Amino acid sequence: LTKITELLKPYAKYIPYTLGGSLALYLFRQYFRGRHAKQADMDNKIVIITGSSAGIGKISAFELLKNGATVIFACRDENKALKIIEKTKTIPQGKYSKSAFERSFFIKLELSSFQSVNNFVKQFKEKFDRVDILMNNAGYITMEYKITEDGLETMVQTNHHSHVLLTHLLLDVFNKAETRVINVSSIGHNFSNYHKKLKEEFGKGKDQYKEEINSNVANKFVPYGNTKLCNVFFSQYLSEKSQIDSKFKNVLSYSLHPGSVMSEFSRFSSDMSLIARFLVTLSWPLLCFCSKYEIDGAQTQLRLCYDKKENLKNGGYYDNVVEGTLSKNAQNKEIRDFVMEQTFKDLA
């Protein structure tokens, strides 16, 4: 011990700096992880989560199951979803009459197909008589321009149109006392260019941002941002309808930005150019340090499940668990009205 003390003695003056630096790094890391939601009992709540076989959707499902909810895993990949549901057996049963595994159900949902959405709703109604929470969580990013069988660009149909269709087809089984519709948007809604090219590009029979999707990486964020702005608009639309239409009377709707979550970065990598992938790889340690774990990224949508409605703003946009700041586009009622009107035309 004496020898070790003698060896370390020349470096003793660096110990305060080392400890101080370590503490600073820890505090910065905690800051980037963000706030966490206060949990609540979700016993007897029936929750549908789209895209719940991975990422923050999976985390949300597991957290809600821990707190007593019944969760429907609405996913396109059955094998993957069933493997995830198998893992719910590790969740302690606690005070609840059924285990998390017994409260987990899979129903196939492919959001790039309206027929699949209809099939999902039919199967859901055969098993359940109500919905308490609909979490429109699934999100899709692509670097390749494709049109679905329904005539829409894949990204906008998956992220927006199909969630709108799903919500409206479930309307008759929404809990009459209160149903929450949670639309997972993104800070990426700031990239939207709807204020410039909306009427020329949005909807069936138009180019649907083909030029941007087929161009460089920076421009590819534009159509993705457009779909995320649609998520915000849809929440605002539902909130407005709750004030004027009795069918929506007890529907509460929120949109949110989950934060920069590590799983989000991996979505882009496969379609990136070699140079772009090299730059991402180079900056990967910094991205990891400044990003949230999936459990952190799920906290905002979990708060919108847990908290009392009196503490939340119907139609509001949330970021890092609290109410967030919207872009100018997201506050443009004229753009919103056009988007929603054209959306229902595309769905007709």
CSV table of C-alpha atoms in Angstrom, one decimal:
chain,number,residue,atom,x,y,z
A,1,LEU,CA,0.0,0.0,0.0
A,2,THR,CA,2.9,2.3,0.8
A,3,LYS,CA,4.5,1.7,-2.5
A,4,ILE,CA,1.2,2.4,-4.3
A,5,THR,CA,0.9,5.6,-2.4
A,6,GLU,CA,4.4,6.7,-3.4
A,7,LEU,CA,3.7,5.8,-7.0
A,8,LEU,CA,0.5,7.9,-7.1
A,9,LYS,CA,1.9,10.9,-5.1
A,10,PRO,CA,3.2,12.8,-8.2
A,11,TYR,CA,-0.3,12.6,-9.7
A,12,ALA,CA,-2.2,13.7,-6.5
A,13,LYS,CA,-2.6,17.2,-7.8
A,14,TYR,CA,-4.6,15.9,-10.7
A,15,ILE,CA,-7.2,14.1,-8.6
A,16,PRO,CA,-9.5,17.1,-8.0
A,17,TYR,CA,-9.5,17.9,-11.7
A,18,THR,CA,-10.3,14.2,-12.5
A,19,LEU,CA,-13.1,14.1,-10.0
A,20,GLY,CA,-14.5,17.4,-11.1
A,21,GLY,CA,-14.3,16.5,-14.8
A,22,SER,CA,-16.0,13.1,-14.1
A,23,LEU,CA,-18.8,14.9,-12.2
A,24,ALA,CA,-19.2,17.4,-15.0
A,25,LEU,CA,-19.5,14.6,-17.6
A,26,TYR,CA,-22.0,12.8,-15.4
A,27,LEU,CA,-24.2,15.9,-15.0
A,28,PHE,CA,-24.0,16.7,-18.7
A,29,ARG,CA,-25.1,13.1,-19.5
A,30,GLN,CA,-28.0,13.3,-17.1
A,31,TYR,CA,-29.0,16.6,-18.7
A,32,PHE,CA,-29.1,15.0,-22.2
A,33,ARG,CA,-31.1,12.1,-20.8
A,34,GLY,CA,-33.9,14.5,-19.9
A,35,ARG,CA,-36.8,14.4,-17.5
A,36,HIS,CA,-38.7,11.3,-16.4
A,37,ALA,CA,-42.4,11.0,-16.1
A,38,LYS,CA,-44.2,10.2,-12.8
A,39,GLN,CA,-45.8,6.8,-13.1
A,40,ALA,CA,-49.4,6.0,-12.5
A,41,ASP,CA,-51.6,2.9,-12.2
A,42,MET,CA,-52.9,1.8,-15.6
A,43,ASP,CA,-55.0,-1.1,-14.5
A,44,ASN,CA,-57.9,-1.9,-16.8
A,45,LYS,CA,-56.6,0.5,-19.5
A,46,ILE,CA,-56.6,-0.9,-23.0
A,47,VAL,CA,-53.7,0.6,-25.0
A,48,ILE,CA,-52.9,0.3,-28.7
A,49,ILE,CA,-49.3,1.1,-29.7
A,50,THR,CA,-48.2,1.1,-33.3
A,51,GLY,CA,-44.6,0.2,-34.0
A,52,SER,CA,-44.2,-1.4,-30.5
A,53,SER,CA,-41.8,-4.2,-31.4
A,54,ALA,CA,-38.8,-1.9,-31.2
A,55,GLY,CA,-37.5,1.5,-29.9
A,56,ILE,CA,-39.5,3.8,-27.7
A,57,GLY,CA,-42.7,2.0,-28.8
A,58,LYS,CA,-41.5,-1.2,-27.2
A,59,ILE,CA,-40.3,0.6,-24.1
A,60,SER,CA,-43.7,2.4,-23.8
A,61,ALA,CA,-45.4,-1.0,-24.0
A,62,PHE,CA,-43.3,-2.6,-21.3
A,63,GLU,CA,-43.6,0.4,-19.0
A,64,LEU,CA,-47.4,0.5,-19.4
A,65,LEU,CA,-47.6,-3.3,-18.8
A,66,LYS,CA,-45.6,-2.9,-15.6
A,67,ASN,CA,-48.3,-0.5,-14.4
A,68,GLY,CA,-51.2,-2.8,-15.3
A,69,ALA,CA,-52.3,-1.9,-18.8
A,70,THR,CA,-53.4,-4.3,-21.5
A,71,VAL,CA,-51.3,-3.5,-24.5
A,72,ILE,CA,-52.0,-4.4,-28.2
A,73,PHE,CA,-48.7,-4.6,-30.1
A,74,ALA,CA,-49.8,-3.2,-33.5
A,75,CYS,CA,-46.8,-4.2,-35.7
A,76,ARG,CA,-46.0,-5.4,-39.2
A,77,ASP,CA,-43.5,-8.1,-38.3
A,78,GLU,CA,-45.3,-10.9,-36.5
A,79,ASN,CA,-42.2,-12.9,-35.6
A,80,LYS,CA,-40.4,-9.9,-34.2
A,81,ALA,CA,-43.5,-8.8,-32.2
A,82,LEU,CA,-44.1,-12.3,-30.7
A,83,LYS,CA,-40.5,-12.5,-29.6
A,84,ILE,CA,-40.9,-9.2,-27.8
A,85,ILE,CA,-44.2,-10.3,-26.2
A,86,GLU,CA,-42.4,-13.4,-25.0
A,87,LYS,CA,-40.0,-11.1,-23.1
A,88,THR,CA,-42.9,-9.6,-21.2
A,89,LYS,CA,-42.8,-12.8,-19.1
A,90,THR,CA,-39.9,-11.2,-17.2
A,91,ILE,CA,-42.1,-8.3,-16.0
A,92,PRO,CA,-43.2,-8.9,-12.4
A,93,GLN,CA,-47.0,-9.4,-12.0
A,94,GLY,CA,-47.2,-7.3,-8.9
A,95,LYS,CA,-50.7,-6.5,-7.6
A,96,TYR,CA,-52.4,-7.2,-10.9
A,97,SER,CA,-54.7,-10.2,-11.5
A,98,LYS,CA,-53.1,-11.1,-14.8
A,99,SER,CA,-49.4,-11.2,-15.8
A,100,ALA,CA,-47.9,-8.8,-18.3
A,101,PHE,CA,-47.7,-11.6,-20.8
A,102,GLU,CA,-51.4,-12.4,-20.4
A,103,ARG,CA,-52.1,-8.7,-21.0
A,104,SER,CA,-50.1,-8.5,-24.2
A,105,PHE,CA,-51.6,-9.1,-27.6
A,106,PHE,CA,-50.4,-8.9,-31.2
A,107,ILE,CA,-52.5,-7.8,-34.1
A,108,LYS,CA,-50.7,-7.3,-37.5
A,109,LEU,CA,-50.6,-3.8,-38.8
A,110,GLU,CA,-48.8,-2.6,-42.0
A,111,LEU,CA,-49.2,1.1,-42.1
A,112,SER,CA,-48.3,1.4,-45.8
A,113,SER,CA,-51.5,-0.4,-46.6
A,114,PHE,CA,-55.0,0.9,-45.9
A,115,GLN,CA,-56.4,-2.6,-46.3
A,116,SER,CA,-54.1,-3.7,-43.5
A,117,VAL,CA,-55.4,-0.9,-41.3
A,118,ASN,CA,-59.0,-2.0,-42.0
A,119,ASN,CA,-58.0,-5.6,-41.2
A,120,PHE,CA,-56.4,-4.5,-37.9
A,121,VAL,CA,-59.5,-2.6,-36.8
A,122,LYS,CA,-61.7,-5.5,-37.6
A,123,GLN,CA,-59.6,-8.0,-35.6
A,124,PHE,CA,-59.3,-5.6,-32.7
A,125,LYS,CA,-63.1,-5.1,-32.4
A,126,GLU,CA,-63.6,-8.9,-32.4
A,127,LYS,CA,-61.4,-9.1,-29.2
A,128,PHE,CA,-62.0,-5.8,-27.5
A,129,ASP,CA,-64.9,-3.5,-26.9
A,130,ARG,CA,-63.0,-0.2,-26.2
A,131,VAL,CA,-59.8,1.7,-26.5
A,132,ASP,CA,-58.5,3.9,-23.7
A,133,ILE,CA,-55.2,5.1,-25.3
A,134,LEU,CA,-54.2,5.0,-28.9
A,135,MET,CA,-50.5,5.7,-29.3
A,136,ASN,CA,-49.7,6.4,-32.9
A,137,ASN,CA,-46.0,5.8,-32.4
A,138,ALA,CA,-44.7,4.1,-35.5
A,139,GLY,CA,-42.5,6.2,-37.7
A,140,TYR,CA,-40.8,5.5,-41.0
A,141,ILE,CA,-37.9,7.2,-42.7
A,142,THR,CA,-36.7,6.4,-46.2
A,143,MET,CA,-34.1,7.6,-48.6
A,144,GLU,CA,-35.9,6.0,-51.6
A,145,TYR,CA,-39.0,7.4,-53.3
A,146,LYS,CA,-41.8,4.8,-53.5
A,147,ILE,CA,-45.6,4.9,-54.0
A,148,THR,CA,-47.8,2.5,-52.1
A,149,GLU,CA,-50.7,0.4,-53.5
A,150,ASP,CA,-52.9,3.2,-52.3
A,151,GLY,CA,-51.2,5.9,-54.4
A,152,LEU,CA,-49.3,7.7,-51.7
A,153,GLU,CA,-45.7,8.2,-51.0
A,154,THR,CA,-44.7,5.5,-48.5
A,155,MET,CA,-43.4,7.9,-45.8
A,156,VAL,CA,-46.4,10.2,-45.7
A,157,GLN,CA,-48.9,7.2,-45.7
A,158,THR,CA,-47.1,5.3,-43.0
A,159,ASN,CA,-46.4,8.3,-40.7
A,160,HIS,CA,-49.7,10.2,-41.3
A,161,HIS,CA,-52.5,9.0,-43.5
A,162,SER,CA,-52.7,5.5,-42.0
A,163,HIS,CA,-52.7,6.8,-38.4
A,164,VAL,CA,-55.5,9.2,-39.3
A,165,LEU,CA,-57.5,6.3,-40.8
A,166,LEU,CA,-56.8,4.0,-37.9
A,167,THR,CA,-58.0,6.7,-35.4
A,168,HIS,CA,-61.2,7.3,-37.2
A,169,LEU,CA,-62.0,3.6,-37.7
A,170,LEU,CA,-61.6,3.1,-34.0
A,171,LEU,CA,-63.7,6.1,-33.0
A,172,ASP,CA,-66.8,4.1,-32.3
A,173,VAL,CA,-65.0,2.0,-29.6
A,174,PHE,CA,-63.2,4.9,-28.0
A,175,ASN,CA,-63.9,5.0,-24.2
A,176,LYS,CA,-66.9,7.3,-23.9
A,177,ALA,CA,-65.5,8.8,-20.7
A,178,GLU,CA,-62.1,9.6,-22.0
A,179,THR,CA,-59.8,8.4,-24.8
A,180,ARG,CA,-56.3,9.7,-25.5
A,181,VAL,CA,-54.7,9.8,-28.9
A,182,ILE,CA,-51.0,10.3,-28.7
A,183,ASN,CA,-49.2,11.2,-31.9
A,184,VAL,CA,-45.4,10.8,-31.8
A,185,SER,CA,-44.1,13.7,-33.9
A,186,SER,CA,-40.5,15.0,-33.8
A,187,ILE,CA,-38.5,18.3,-33.7
A,188,GLY,CA,-38.0,17.3,-37.3
A,189,HIS,CA,-41.3,19.1,-38.0
A,190,ASN,CA,-39.2,22.2,-38.2
A,191,PHE,CA,-37.7,20.9,-41.5
A,192,SER,CA,-41.1,21.1,-43.2
A,193,ASN,CA,-41.4,23.2,-46.3
A,194,TYR,CA,-45.2,23.0,-46.5
A,195,HIS,CA,-45.3,26.8,-46.5
A,196,LYS,CA,-43.5,26.7,-49.9
A,197,LYS,CA,-44.8,23.7,-51.8
A,198,LEU,CA,-47.7,22.3,-50.0
A,199,LYS,CA,-50.5,22.7,-52.6
A,200,GLU,CA,-48.3,21.6,-55.5
A,201,GLU,CA,-46.9,18.5,-53.8
A,202,PHE,CA,-49.2,17.1,-51.1
A,203,GLY,CA,-51.7,14.4,-51.9
A,204,LYS,CA,-52.5,11.7,-54.4
A,205,GLY,CA,-51.8,12.5,-58.1
A,206,LYS,CA,-49.0,14.9,-57.2
A,207,ASP,CA,-45.3,14.5,-57.1
A,208,GLN,CA,-45.3,14.1,-53.3
A,209,TYR,CA,-41.8,15.4,-52.8
A,210,LYS,CA,-40.2,13.1,-55.2
A,211,GLU,CA,-37.4,15.6,-56.0
A,212,GLU,CA,-36.4,16.0,-52.3
A,213,ILE,CA,-36.5,12.3,-51.5
A,214,ASN,CA,-34.3,11.5,-54.6
A,215,SER,CA,-31.8,14.3,-53.9
A,216,ASN,CA,-29.1,14.8,-51.2
A,217,VAL,CA,-29.4,13.8,-47.6
A,218,ALA,CA,-30.2,17.3,-46.3
A,219,ASN,CA,-33.2,17.6,-48.6
A,220,LYS,CA,-34.4,14.1,-47.6
A,221,PHE,CA,-35.2,15.5,-44.2
A,222,VAL,CA,-37.8,17.8,-45.7
A,223,PRO,CA,-40.5,15.2,-46.6
A,224,TYR,CA,-39.8,13.5,-43.2
A,225,GLY,CA,-40.3,16.8,-41.5
A,226,ASN,CA,-43.5,17.3,-43.4
A,227,THR,CA,-44.9,14.0,-42.1
A,228,LYS,CA,-44.0,15.0,-38.6
A,229,LEU,CA,-45.7,18.3,-39.0
A,230,CYS,CA,-48.8,16.3,-40.1
A,231,ASN,CA,-48.7,14.5,-36.7
A,232,VAL,CA,-48.9,17.9,-34.9
A,233,PHE,CA,-51.7,19.0,-37.2
A,234,PHE,CA,-53.7,15.9,-36.5
A,235,SER,CA,-53.5,16.4,-32.8
A,236,GLN,CA,-54.7,20.0,-33.2
A,237,TYR,CA,-57.5,18.8,-35.5
A,238,LEU,CA,-58.7,16.3,-33.0
A,239,SER,CA,-58.6,18.8,-30.2
A,240,GLU,CA,-60.6,21.3,-32.3
A,241,LYS,CA,-63.2,18.6,-33.2
A,242,SER,CA,-63.6,17.7,-29.5
A,243,GLN,CA,-65.1,21.2,-29.0
A,244,ILE,CA,-67.6,21.1,-31.9
A,245,ASP,CA,-68.4,17.5,-32.7
A,246,SER,CA,-70.1,15.2,-30.1
A,247,LYS,CA,-68.4,12.1,-31.6
A,248,PHE,CA,-65.1,13.5,-30.5
A,249,LYS,CA,-66.3,15.0,-27.2
A,250,ASN,CA,-64.1,13.1,-24.8
A,251,VAL,CA,-61.1,12.6,-27.1
A,252,LEU,CA,-57.9,14.1,-25.8
A,253,SER,CA,-55.0,14.4,-28.3
A,254,TYR,CA,-51.4,15.3,-27.9
A,255,SER,CA,-48.3,15.4,-30.1
A,256,LEU,CA,-44.7,15.2,-28.9
A,257,HIS,CA,-41.0,15.1,-29.7
A,258,PRO,CA,-39.3,12.1,-28.0
A,259,GLY,CA,-35.9,13.7,-28.1
A,260,SER,CA,-32.8,12.5,-29.9
A,261,VAL,CA,-32.9,8.8,-29.2
A,262,MET,CA,-30.0,6.5,-30.3
A,263,SER,CA,-32.4,4.2,-32.2
A,264,GLU,CA,-33.4,7.1,-34.4
A,265,PHE,CA,-29.9,7.5,-35.9
A,266,SER,CA,-29.7,3.9,-37.0
A,267,ARG,CA,-32.8,4.4,-39.2
A,268,PHE,CA,-30.8,6.6,-41.6
A,269,SER,CA,-27.5,4.7,-41.8
A,270,SER,CA,-28.5,1.9,-44.3
A,271,ASP,CA,-29.5,4.4,-47.0
A,272,MET,CA,-26.7,6.9,-46.5
A,273,SER,CA,-23.9,7.4,-48.9
A,274,LEU,CA,-20.4,6.1,-48.0
A,275,ILE,CA,-19.2,9.5,-47.0
A,276,ALA,CA,-22.2,10.2,-44.9
A,277,ARG,CA,-21.8,6.9,-43.1
A,278,PHE,CA,-18.2,7.6,-42.5
A,279,LEU,CA,-19.0,11.0,-40.9
A,280,VAL,CA,-21.7,9.5,-38.7
A,281,THR,CA,-19.2,6.7,-37.6
A,282,LEU,CA,-16.6,9.4,-36.8
A,283,SER,CA,-19.1,11.4,-34.7
A,284,TRP,CA,-20.7,8.3,-33.1
A,285,PRO,CA,-19.2,8.7,-29.6
A,286,LEU,CA,-20.5,12.3,-29.4
A,287,LEU,CA,-23.9,11.3,-30.8
A,288,CYS,CA,-24.1,8.6,-28.1
A,289,PHE,CA,-23.1,11.0,-25.4
A,290,CYS,CA,-25.7,13.6,-26.4
A,291,SER,CA,-28.5,11.2,-27.1
A,292,LYS,CA,-31.2,9.6,-24.9
A,293,TYR,CA,-31.5,6.0,-24.1
A,294,GLU,CA,-34.7,4.5,-25.4
A,295,ILE,CA,-36.2,4.5,-21.8
A,296,ASP,CA,-35.5,8.2,-21.7
A,297,GLY,CA,-37.0,8.9,-25.1
A,298,ALA,CA,-40.3,7.2,-24.1
A,299,GLN,CA,-40.8,9.4,-21.1
A,300,THR,CA,-42.8,12.2,-22.8
A,301,GLN,CA,-45.4,9.8,-24.4
A,302,LEU,CA,-45.6,8.0,-21.1
A,303,ARG,CA,-46.4,11.2,-19.2
A,304,LEU,CA,-49.2,11.8,-21.7
A,305,CYS,CA,-50.6,8.4,-20.7
A,306,TYR,CA,-50.1,8.8,-16.9
A,307,ASP,CA,-50.9,12.4,-16.1
A,308,LYS,CA,-54.3,13.7,-15.2
A,309,LYS,CA,-56.0,15.5,-18.1
A,310,GLU,CA,-56.2,18.7,-16.0
A,311,ASN,CA,-52.4,18.9,-16.1
A,312,LEU,CA,-52.2,18.6,-19.9
A,313,LYS,CA,-53.3,20.8,-22.8
A,314,ASN,CA,-55.6,19.1,-25.3
A,315,GLY,CA,-54.0,19.5,-28.8
A,316,GLY,CA,-50.7,20.5,-27.2
A,317,TYR,CA,-47.2,19.6,-28.3
A,318,TYR,CA,-44.8,18.2,-25.7
A,319,ASP,CA,-41.0,17.9,-25.6
A,320,ASN,CA,-38.8,16.5,-22.8
A,321,VAL,CA,-42.0,15.7,-20.7
A,322,VAL,CA,-43.2,19.3,-20.6
A,323,GLU,CA,-45.1,21.5,-23.2
A,324,GLY,CA,-42.8,22.4,-26.1
A,325,THR,CA,-42.3,25.1,-28.6
A,326,LEU,CA,-43.9,24.7,-32.1
A,327,SER,CA,-42.5,26.0,-35.4
A,328,LYS,CA,-44.3,28.8,-37.2
A,329,ASN,CA,-45.6,26.2,-39.7
A,330,ALA,CA,-47.2,24.2,-36.9
A,331,GLN,CA,-49.1,27.3,-35.8
A,332,ASN,CA,-50.4,28.0,-39.3
A,333,LYS,CA,-54.1,27.2,-39.4
A,334,GLU,CA,-54.5,27.7,-43.1
A,335,ILE,CA,-51.8,25.1,-43.8
A,336,ARG,CA,-53.3,22.7,-41.2
A,337,ASP,CA,-56.8,23.0,-42.7
A,338,PHE,CA,-55.5,22.2,-46.2
A,339,VAL,CA,-53.5,19.2,-45.0
A,340,MET,CA,-56.4,17.7,-43.1
A,341,GLU,CA,-58.9,18.4,-45.9
A,342,GLN,CA,-56.6,16.8,-48.5
A,343,THR,CA,-55.8,13.9,-46.1
A,344,PHE,CA,-59.5,13.0,-45.9
A,345,LYS,CA,-59.8,13.3,-49.7
A,346,ASP,CA,-56.9,10.8,-50.1
A,347,LEU,CA,-58.6,8.5,-47.6
A,348,ALA,CA,-62.0,8.6,-49.3
